[in-house]
mmCIF file of C-alpha atoms in Angstrom:
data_model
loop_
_atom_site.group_PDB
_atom_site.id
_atom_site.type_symbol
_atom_site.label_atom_id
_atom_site.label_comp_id
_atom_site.label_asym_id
_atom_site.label_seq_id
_atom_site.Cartn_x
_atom_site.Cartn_y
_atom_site.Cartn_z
ATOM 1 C CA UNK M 1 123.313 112.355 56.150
ATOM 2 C CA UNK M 2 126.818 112.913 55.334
ATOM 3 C CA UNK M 3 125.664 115.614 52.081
ATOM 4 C CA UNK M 4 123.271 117.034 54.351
ATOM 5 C CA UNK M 5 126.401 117.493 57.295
ATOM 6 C CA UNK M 6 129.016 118.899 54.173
ATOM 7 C CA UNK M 7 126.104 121.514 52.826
ATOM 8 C CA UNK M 8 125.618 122.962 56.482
ATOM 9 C CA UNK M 9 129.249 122.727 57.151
ATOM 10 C CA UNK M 10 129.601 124.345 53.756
ATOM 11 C CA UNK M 11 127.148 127.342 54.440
ATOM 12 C CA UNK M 12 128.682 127.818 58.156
ATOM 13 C CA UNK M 13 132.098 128.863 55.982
ATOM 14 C CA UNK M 14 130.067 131.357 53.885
ATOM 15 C CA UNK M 15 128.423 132.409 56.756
ATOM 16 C CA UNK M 16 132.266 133.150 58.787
ATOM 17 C CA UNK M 17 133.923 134.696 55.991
ATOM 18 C CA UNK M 18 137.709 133.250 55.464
ATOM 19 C CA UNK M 19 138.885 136.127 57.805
ATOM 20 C CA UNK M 20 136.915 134.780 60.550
ATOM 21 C CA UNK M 21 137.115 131.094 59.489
ATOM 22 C CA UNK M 22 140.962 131.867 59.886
ATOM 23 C CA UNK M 23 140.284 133.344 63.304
ATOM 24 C CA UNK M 24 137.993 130.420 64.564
ATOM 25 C CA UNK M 25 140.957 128.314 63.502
ATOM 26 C CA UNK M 26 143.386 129.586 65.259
ATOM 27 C CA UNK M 27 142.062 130.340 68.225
ATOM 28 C CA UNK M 28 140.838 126.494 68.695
ATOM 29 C CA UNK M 29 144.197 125.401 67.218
ATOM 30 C CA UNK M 30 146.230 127.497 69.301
ATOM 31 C CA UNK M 31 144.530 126.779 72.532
ATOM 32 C CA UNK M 32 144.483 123.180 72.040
ATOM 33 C CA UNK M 33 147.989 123.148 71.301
ATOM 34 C CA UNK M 34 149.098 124.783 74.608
ATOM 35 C CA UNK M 35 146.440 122.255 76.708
ATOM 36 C CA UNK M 36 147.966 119.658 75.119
ATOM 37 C CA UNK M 37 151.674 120.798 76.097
ATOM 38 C CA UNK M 38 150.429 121.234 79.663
ATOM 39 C CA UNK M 39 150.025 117.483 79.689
ATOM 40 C CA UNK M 40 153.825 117.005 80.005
ATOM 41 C CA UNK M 41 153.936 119.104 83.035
ATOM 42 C CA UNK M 42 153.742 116.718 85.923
ATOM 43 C CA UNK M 43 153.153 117.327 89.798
ATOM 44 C CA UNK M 44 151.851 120.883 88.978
ATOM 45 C CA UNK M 45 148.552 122.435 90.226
ATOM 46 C CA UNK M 46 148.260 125.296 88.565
ATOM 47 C CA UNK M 47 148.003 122.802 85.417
ATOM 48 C CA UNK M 48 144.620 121.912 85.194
ATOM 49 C CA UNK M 49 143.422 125.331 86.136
ATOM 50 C CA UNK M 50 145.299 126.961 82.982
ATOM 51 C CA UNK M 51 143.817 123.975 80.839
ATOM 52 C CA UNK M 52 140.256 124.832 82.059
ATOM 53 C CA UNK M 53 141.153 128.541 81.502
ATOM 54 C CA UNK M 54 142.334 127.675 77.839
ATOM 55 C CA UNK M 55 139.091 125.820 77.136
ATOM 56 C CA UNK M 56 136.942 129.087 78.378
ATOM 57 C CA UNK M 57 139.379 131.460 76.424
ATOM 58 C CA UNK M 58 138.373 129.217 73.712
ATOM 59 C CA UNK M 59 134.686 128.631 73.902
ATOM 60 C CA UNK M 60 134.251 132.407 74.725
ATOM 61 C CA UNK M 61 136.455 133.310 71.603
ATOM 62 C CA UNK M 62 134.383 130.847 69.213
ATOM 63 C CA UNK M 63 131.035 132.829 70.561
ATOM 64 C CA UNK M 64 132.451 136.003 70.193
ATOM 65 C CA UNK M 65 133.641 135.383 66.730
ATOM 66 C CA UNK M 66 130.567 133.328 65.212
ATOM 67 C CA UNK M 67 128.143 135.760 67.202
ATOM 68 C CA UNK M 68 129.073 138.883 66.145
ATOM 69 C CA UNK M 69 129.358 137.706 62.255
ATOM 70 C CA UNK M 70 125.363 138.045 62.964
ATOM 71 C CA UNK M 71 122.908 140.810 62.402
ATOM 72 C CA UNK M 72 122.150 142.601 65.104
ATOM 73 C CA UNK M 73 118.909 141.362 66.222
ATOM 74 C CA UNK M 74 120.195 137.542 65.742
ATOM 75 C CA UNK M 75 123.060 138.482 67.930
ATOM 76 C CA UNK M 76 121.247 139.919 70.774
ATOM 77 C CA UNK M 77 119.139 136.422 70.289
ATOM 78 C CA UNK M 78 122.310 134.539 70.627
ATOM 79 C CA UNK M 79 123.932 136.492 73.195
ATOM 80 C CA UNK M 80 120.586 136.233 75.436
ATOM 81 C CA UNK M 81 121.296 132.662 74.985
ATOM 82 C CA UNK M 82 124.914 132.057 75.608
ATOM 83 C CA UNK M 83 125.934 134.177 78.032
ATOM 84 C CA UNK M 84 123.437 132.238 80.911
ATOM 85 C CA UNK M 85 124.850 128.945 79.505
ATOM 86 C CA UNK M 86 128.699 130.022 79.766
ATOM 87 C CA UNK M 87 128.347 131.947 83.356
ATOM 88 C CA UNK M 88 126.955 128.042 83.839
ATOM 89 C CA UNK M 89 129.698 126.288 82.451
ATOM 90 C CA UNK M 90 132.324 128.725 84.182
ATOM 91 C CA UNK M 91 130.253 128.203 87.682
ATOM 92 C CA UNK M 92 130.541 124.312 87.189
ATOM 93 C CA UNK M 93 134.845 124.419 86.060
ATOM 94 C CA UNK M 94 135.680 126.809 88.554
ATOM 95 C CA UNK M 95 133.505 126.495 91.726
ATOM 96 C CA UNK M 96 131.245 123.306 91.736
ATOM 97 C CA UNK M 97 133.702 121.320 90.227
ATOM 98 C CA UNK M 98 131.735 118.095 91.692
ATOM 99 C CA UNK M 99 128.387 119.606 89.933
ATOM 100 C CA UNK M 100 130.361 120.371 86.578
ATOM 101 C CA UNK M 101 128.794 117.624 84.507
ATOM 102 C CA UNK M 102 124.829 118.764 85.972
ATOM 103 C CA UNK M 103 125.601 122.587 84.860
ATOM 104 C CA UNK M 104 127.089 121.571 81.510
ATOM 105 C CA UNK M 105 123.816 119.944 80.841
ATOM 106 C CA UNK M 106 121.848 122.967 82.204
ATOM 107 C CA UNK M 107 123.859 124.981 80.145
ATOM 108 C CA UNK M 108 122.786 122.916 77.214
ATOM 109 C CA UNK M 109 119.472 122.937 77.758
ATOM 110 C CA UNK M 110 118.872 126.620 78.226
ATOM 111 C CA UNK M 111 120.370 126.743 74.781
ATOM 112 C CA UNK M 112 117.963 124.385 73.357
ATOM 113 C CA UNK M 113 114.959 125.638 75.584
ATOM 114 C CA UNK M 114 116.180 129.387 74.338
ATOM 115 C CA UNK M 115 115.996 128.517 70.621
ATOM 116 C CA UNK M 116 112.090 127.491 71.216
ATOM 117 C CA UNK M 117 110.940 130.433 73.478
ATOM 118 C CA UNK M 118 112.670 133.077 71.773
ATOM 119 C CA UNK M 119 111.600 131.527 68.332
ATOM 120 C CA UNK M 120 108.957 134.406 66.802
ATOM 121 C CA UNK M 121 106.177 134.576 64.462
ATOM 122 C CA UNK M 122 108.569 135.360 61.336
ATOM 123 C CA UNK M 123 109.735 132.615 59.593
ATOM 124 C CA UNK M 124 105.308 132.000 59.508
ATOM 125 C CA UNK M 125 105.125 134.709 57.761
ATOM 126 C CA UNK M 126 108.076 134.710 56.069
ATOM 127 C CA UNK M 127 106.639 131.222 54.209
ATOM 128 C CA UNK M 128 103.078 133.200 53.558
ATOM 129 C CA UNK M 129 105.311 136.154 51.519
ATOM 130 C CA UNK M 130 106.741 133.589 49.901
ATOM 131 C CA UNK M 131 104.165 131.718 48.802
ATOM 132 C CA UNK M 132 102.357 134.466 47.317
ATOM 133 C CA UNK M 133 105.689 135.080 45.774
ATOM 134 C CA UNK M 134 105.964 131.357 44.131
ATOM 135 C CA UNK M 135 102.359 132.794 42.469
ATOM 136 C CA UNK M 136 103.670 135.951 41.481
ATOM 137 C CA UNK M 137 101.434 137.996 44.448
ATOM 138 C CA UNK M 138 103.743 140.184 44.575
ATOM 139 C CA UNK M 139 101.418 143.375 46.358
ATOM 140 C CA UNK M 140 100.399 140.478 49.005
ATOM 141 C CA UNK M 141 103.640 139.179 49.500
ATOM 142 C CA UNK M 142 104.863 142.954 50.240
ATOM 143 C CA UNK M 143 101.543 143.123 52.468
ATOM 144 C CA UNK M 144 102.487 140.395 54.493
ATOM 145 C CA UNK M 145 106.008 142.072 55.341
ATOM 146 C CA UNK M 146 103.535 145.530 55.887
ATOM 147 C CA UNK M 147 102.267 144.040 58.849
ATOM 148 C CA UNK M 148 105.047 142.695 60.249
ATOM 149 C CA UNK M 149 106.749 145.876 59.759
ATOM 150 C CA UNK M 150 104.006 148.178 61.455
ATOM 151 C CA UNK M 151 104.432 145.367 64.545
ATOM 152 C CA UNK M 152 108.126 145.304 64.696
ATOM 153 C CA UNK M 153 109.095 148.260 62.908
ATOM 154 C CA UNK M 154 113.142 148.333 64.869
ATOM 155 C CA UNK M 155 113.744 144.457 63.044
ATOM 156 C CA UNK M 156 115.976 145.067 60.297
ATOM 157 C CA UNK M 157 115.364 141.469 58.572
ATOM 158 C CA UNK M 158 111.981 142.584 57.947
ATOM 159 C CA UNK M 159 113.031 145.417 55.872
ATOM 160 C CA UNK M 160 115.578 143.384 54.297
ATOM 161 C CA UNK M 161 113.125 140.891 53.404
ATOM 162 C CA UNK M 162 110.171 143.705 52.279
ATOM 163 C CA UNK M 163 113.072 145.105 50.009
ATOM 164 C CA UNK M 164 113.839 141.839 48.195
ATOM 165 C CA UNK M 165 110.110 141.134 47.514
ATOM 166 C CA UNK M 166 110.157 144.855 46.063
ATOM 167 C CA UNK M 167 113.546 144.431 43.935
ATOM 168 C CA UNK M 168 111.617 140.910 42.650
ATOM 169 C CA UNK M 169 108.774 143.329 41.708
ATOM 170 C CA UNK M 170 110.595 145.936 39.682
ATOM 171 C CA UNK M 171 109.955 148.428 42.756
ATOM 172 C CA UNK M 172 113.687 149.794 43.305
ATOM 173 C CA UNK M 173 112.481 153.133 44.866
ATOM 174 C CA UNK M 174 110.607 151.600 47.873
ATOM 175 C CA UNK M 175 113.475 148.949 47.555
ATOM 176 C CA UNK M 176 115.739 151.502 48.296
ATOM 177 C CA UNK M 177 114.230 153.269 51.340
ATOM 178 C CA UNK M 178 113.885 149.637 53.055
ATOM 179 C CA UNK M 179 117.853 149.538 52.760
ATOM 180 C CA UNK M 180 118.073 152.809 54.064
ATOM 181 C CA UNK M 181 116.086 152.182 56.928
ATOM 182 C CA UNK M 182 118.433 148.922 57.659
ATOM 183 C CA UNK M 183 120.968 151.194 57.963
ATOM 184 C CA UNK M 184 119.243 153.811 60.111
ATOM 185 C CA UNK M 185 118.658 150.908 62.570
ATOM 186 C CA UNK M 186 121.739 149.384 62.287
ATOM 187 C CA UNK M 187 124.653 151.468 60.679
ATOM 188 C CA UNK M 188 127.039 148.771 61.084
ATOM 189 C CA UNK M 189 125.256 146.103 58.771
ATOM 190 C CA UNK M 190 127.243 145.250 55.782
ATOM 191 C CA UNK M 191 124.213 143.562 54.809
ATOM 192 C CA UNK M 192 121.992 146.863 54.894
ATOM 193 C CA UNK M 193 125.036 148.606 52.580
ATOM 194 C CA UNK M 194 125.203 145.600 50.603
ATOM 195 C CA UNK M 195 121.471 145.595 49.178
ATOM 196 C CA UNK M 196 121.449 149.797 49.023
ATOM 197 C CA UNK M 197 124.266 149.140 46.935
ATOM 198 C CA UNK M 198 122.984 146.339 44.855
ATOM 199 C CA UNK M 199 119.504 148.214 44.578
ATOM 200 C CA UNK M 200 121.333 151.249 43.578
ATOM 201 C CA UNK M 201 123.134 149.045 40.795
ATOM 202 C CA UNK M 202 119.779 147.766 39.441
ATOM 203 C CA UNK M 203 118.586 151.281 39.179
ATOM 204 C CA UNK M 204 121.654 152.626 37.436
ATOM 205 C CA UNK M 205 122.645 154.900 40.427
ATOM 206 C CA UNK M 206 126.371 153.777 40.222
ATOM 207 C CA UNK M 207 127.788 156.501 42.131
ATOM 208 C CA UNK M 208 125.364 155.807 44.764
ATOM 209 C CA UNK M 209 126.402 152.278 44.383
ATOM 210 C CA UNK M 210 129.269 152.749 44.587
ATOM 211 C CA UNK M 211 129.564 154.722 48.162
ATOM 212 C CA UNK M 212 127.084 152.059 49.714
ATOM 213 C CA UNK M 213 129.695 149.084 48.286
ATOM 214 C CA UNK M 214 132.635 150.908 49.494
ATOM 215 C CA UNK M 215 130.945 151.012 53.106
ATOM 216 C CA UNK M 216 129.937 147.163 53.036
ATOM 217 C CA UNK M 217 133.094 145.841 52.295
ATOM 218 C CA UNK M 218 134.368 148.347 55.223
ATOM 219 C CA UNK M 219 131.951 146.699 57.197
ATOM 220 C CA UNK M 220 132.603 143.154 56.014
ATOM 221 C CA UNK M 221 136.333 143.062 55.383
ATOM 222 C CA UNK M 222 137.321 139.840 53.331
ATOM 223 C CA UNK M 223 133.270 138.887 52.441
ATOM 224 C CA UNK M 224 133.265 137.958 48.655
ATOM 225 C CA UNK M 225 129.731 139.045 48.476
ATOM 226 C CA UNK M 226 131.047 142.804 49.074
ATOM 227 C CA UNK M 227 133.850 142.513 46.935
ATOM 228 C CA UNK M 228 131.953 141.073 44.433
ATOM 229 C CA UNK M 229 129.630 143.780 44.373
ATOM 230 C CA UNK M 230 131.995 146.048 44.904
ATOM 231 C CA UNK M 231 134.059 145.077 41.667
ATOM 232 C CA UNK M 232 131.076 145.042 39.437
ATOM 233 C CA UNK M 233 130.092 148.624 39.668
ATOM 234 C CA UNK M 234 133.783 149.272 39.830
ATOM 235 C CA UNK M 235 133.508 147.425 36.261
ATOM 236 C CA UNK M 236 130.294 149.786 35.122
ATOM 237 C CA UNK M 237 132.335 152.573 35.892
ATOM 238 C CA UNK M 238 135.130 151.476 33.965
ATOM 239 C CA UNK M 239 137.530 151.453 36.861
ATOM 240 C CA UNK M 240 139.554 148.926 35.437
ATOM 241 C CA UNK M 241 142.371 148.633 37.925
ATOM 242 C CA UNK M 242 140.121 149.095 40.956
ATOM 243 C CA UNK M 243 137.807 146.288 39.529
ATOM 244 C CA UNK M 244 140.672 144.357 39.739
ATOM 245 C CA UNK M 245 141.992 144.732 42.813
ATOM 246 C CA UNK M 246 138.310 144.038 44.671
ATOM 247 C CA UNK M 247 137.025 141.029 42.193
ATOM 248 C CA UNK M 248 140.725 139.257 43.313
ATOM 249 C CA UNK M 249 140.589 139.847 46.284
ATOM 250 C CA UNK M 250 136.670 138.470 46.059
ATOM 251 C CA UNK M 251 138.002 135.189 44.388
ATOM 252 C CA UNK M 252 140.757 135.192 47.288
ATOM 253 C CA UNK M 253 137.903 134.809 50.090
ATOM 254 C CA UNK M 254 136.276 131.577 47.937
ATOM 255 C CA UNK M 255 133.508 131.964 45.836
ATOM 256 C CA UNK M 256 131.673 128.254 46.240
ATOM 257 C CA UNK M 257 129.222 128.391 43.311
ATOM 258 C CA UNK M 258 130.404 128.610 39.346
ATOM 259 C CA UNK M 259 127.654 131.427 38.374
ATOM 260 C CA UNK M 260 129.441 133.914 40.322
ATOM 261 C CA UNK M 261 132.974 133.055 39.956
ATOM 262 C CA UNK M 262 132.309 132.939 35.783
ATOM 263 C CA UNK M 263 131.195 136.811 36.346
ATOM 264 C CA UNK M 264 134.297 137.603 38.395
ATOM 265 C CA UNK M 265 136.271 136.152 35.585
ATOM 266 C CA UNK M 266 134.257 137.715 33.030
ATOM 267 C CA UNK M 267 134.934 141.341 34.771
ATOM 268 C CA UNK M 268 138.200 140.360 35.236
ATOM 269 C CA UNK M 269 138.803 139.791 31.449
ATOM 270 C CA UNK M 270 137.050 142.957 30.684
ATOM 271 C CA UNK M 271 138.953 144.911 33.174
ATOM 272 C CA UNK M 272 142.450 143.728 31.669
ATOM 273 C CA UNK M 273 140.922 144.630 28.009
ATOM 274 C CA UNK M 274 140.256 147.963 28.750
ATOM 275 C CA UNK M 275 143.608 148.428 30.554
ATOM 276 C CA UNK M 276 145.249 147.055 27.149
ATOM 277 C CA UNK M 277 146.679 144.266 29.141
ATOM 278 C CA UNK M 278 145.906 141.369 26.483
ATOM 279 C CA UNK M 279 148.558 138.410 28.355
ATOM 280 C CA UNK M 280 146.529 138.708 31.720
ATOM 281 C CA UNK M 281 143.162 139.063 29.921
ATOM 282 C CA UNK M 282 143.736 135.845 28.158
ATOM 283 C CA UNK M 283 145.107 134.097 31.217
ATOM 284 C CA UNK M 284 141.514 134.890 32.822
ATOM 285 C CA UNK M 285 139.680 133.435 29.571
ATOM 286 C CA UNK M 286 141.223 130.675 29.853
ATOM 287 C CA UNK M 287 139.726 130.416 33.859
ATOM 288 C CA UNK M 288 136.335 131.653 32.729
ATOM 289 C CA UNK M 289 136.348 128.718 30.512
ATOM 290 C CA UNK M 290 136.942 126.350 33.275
ATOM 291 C CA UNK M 291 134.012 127.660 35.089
ATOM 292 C CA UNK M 292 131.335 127.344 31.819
ATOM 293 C CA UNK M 293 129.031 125.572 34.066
ATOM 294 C CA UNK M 294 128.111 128.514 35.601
ATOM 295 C CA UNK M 295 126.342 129.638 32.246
ATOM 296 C CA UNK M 296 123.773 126.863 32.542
ATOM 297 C CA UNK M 297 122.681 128.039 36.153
ATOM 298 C CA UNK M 298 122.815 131.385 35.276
ATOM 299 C CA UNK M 299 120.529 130.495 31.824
ATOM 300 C CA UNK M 300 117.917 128.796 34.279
ATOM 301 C CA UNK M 301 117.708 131.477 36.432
ATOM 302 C CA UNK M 302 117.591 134.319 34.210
ATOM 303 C CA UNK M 303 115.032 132.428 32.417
ATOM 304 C CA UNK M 304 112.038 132.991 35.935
ATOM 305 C CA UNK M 305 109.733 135.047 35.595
ATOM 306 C CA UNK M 306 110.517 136.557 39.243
ATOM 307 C CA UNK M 307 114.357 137.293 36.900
ATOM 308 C CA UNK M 308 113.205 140.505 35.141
ATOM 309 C CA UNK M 309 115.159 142.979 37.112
ATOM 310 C CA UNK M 310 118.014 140.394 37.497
ATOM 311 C CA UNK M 311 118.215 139.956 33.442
ATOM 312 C CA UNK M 312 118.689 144.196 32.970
ATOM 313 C CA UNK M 313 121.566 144.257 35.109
ATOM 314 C CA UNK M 314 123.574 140.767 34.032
ATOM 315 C CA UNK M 315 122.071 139.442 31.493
ATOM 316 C CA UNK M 316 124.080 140.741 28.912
ATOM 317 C CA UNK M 317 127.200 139.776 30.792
ATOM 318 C CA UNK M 318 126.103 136.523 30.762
ATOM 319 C CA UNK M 319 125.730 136.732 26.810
ATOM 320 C CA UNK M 320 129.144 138.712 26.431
ATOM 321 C CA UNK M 321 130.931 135.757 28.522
ATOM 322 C CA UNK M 322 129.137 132.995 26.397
ATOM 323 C CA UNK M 323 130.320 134.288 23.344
ATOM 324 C CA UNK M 324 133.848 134.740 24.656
ATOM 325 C CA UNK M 325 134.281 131.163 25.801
ATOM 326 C CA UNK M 326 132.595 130.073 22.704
ATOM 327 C CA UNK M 327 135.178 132.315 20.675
ATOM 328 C CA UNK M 328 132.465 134.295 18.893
ATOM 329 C CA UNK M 329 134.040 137.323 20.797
ATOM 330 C CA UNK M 330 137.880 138.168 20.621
ATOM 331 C CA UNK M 331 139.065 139.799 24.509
ATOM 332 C CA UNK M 332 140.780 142.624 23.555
ATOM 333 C CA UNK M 333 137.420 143.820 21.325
ATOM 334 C CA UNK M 334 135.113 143.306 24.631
ATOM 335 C CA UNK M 335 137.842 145.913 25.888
ATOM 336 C CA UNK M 336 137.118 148.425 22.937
ATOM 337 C CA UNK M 337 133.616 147.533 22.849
ATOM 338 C CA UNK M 338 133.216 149.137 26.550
#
């Protein structure tokens, strides 16, 4: 129970971002701060009105900030649901305070009703894609996501999805439209301008990559995935110092699992190499050795069969930054190598 409470707790911080984490912070800390304060103020009757006006300001403020983290069809899901359920909670604070524990509980079960009604047919058929995927169907997998498509064609996840089945199945073309219509639909999702650029990357567009990674991490100021992304074509392009900049700043907004933080390092190293900068590119070999582990999980992953695509664009990374912590490969010759 506890693991399974610290891995959602875990993925709810991914999900923020440390910008918005911050925020969320904050904005509970702060508020909670001046309620408590307000408790030393005695005889006063505007007192308990402020402290029920702090705890809106700072429900509202914890929607607003999780909410619009979402895509956008999630966060017209969410909004459908929350906004009836605070106009509740305000109704029973400020007006029926006598009827304020009834509407809290109304409040809470429109949520929980809202979650079943407004639940669709995806994640269905979602699981069928994916079990032809687990078999290597790939054409019924992408099928599947056809259909769903031709029903729903304004729901970006669906094109999201259809694109990763497509990327999995060497398809990068039709990969790349499905990104492009994400961003038709929705031209603010740094998701949609992450996977054009990370399609683009796979396809050896860089420039295009490069334009569609700039506009994610616009989008998504502070997300590591961005950055990440960002940095690595920076790194294919051989723009050392701008590589540098975006893979730190990546590393800055937490990177949870060792596969990806041993290719930030790894770009890092070769970044300082190229830049003749030998005391900072040892400085990062010694951190890319502390993070080794992540060249087991990236050996078993590269090693699927669904990895083919995956393999052309890192796996010789993953073979340049074994040999370097194994010291078969000296840093500054990765720099003249590249």
């Amino acid at each position: 129970m506890i693991k399974s409470l610290e891995r959602v707790f875990s993925e709810f911080v991914i999900f923020l971002g440390a910008a918005r984490l911050r925020a969320l912070f904050l904005l509970i800390a702060g508020t909670g701060l001046v309620s408590l304060m307000l408790n030393a103020v005695q005889g006063e009757t505007w007192v308990v009105p402020v402290q029920s006006a702090l705890m809106l300001i700072a429900a509202f403020g914890s929607a607003a900030i999780i909410v619009t983290r979402m895509e956008r069809e999630d966060r017209q899901r969410w909004i459908a649901l929350l906004v009836p359920a605070l106009g509740l909670i305000v109704l029973g604070v400020f007006f029926l305070p006598n009827w304020a524990l009834a509407l809290v509980g109304a409040a809470i079960g429109w949520i929980v009703a809202g979650l079943i009604v407004f639940r669709g047919r995806a994640p269905i058929e979602y699981q069928k894609a994916i079990r032809h995927l687990r078999h290597n169907e790939y054409e019924e997998a992408v099928k599947v996501m056809d259909g769903m498509i031709k029903d729903e064609p304004n729901q970006p996840n669906h094109y999201r999805f259809r694109a990763e089945l497509l990327r999995l199945w060497g398809k990068l073309d039709r990969a790349r439209r499905d990104y492009q219509k994400m961003t038709e639909i929705d031209p603010t999702s740094a998701v949609a301008f992450n996977g054009l650029a990370e399609v683009n990357l796979q396809a050896g567009r860089f420039t295009d990559a490069l334009a569609a990674a700039h506009k994610a991490a616009e989008l998504a100021p502070g997300e590591w995935v961005a950055l990440y992304n960002l940095g690595m074509i920076e790194d294919r392009l051989s723009q050392s110092q701008n590589a540098i900049e975006h893979l730190t700043q990546a590393l800055s907004a937490g990177v949870r699992d060792a596969r990806h933080r041993l290719l930030i390092r790894f770009y890092l190293v070769r970044a300082y190499a190229r830049l003749g900068d030998t005391a900072n590119a040892q400085a990062e070999l010694i951190t890319l050795r502390k993070d080794k582990s992540g060249i087991s999980e990236w050996t078993t992953i590269l090693a699927s069969d669904q990895a083919e695509t995956l393999r052309a664009v890192i796996g010789q990374d993953v073979e340049l930054a074994t040999q370097l912590i194994s010291g078969e490969l000296d840093v500054m010759a990765l720099g003249a190598a590249s």
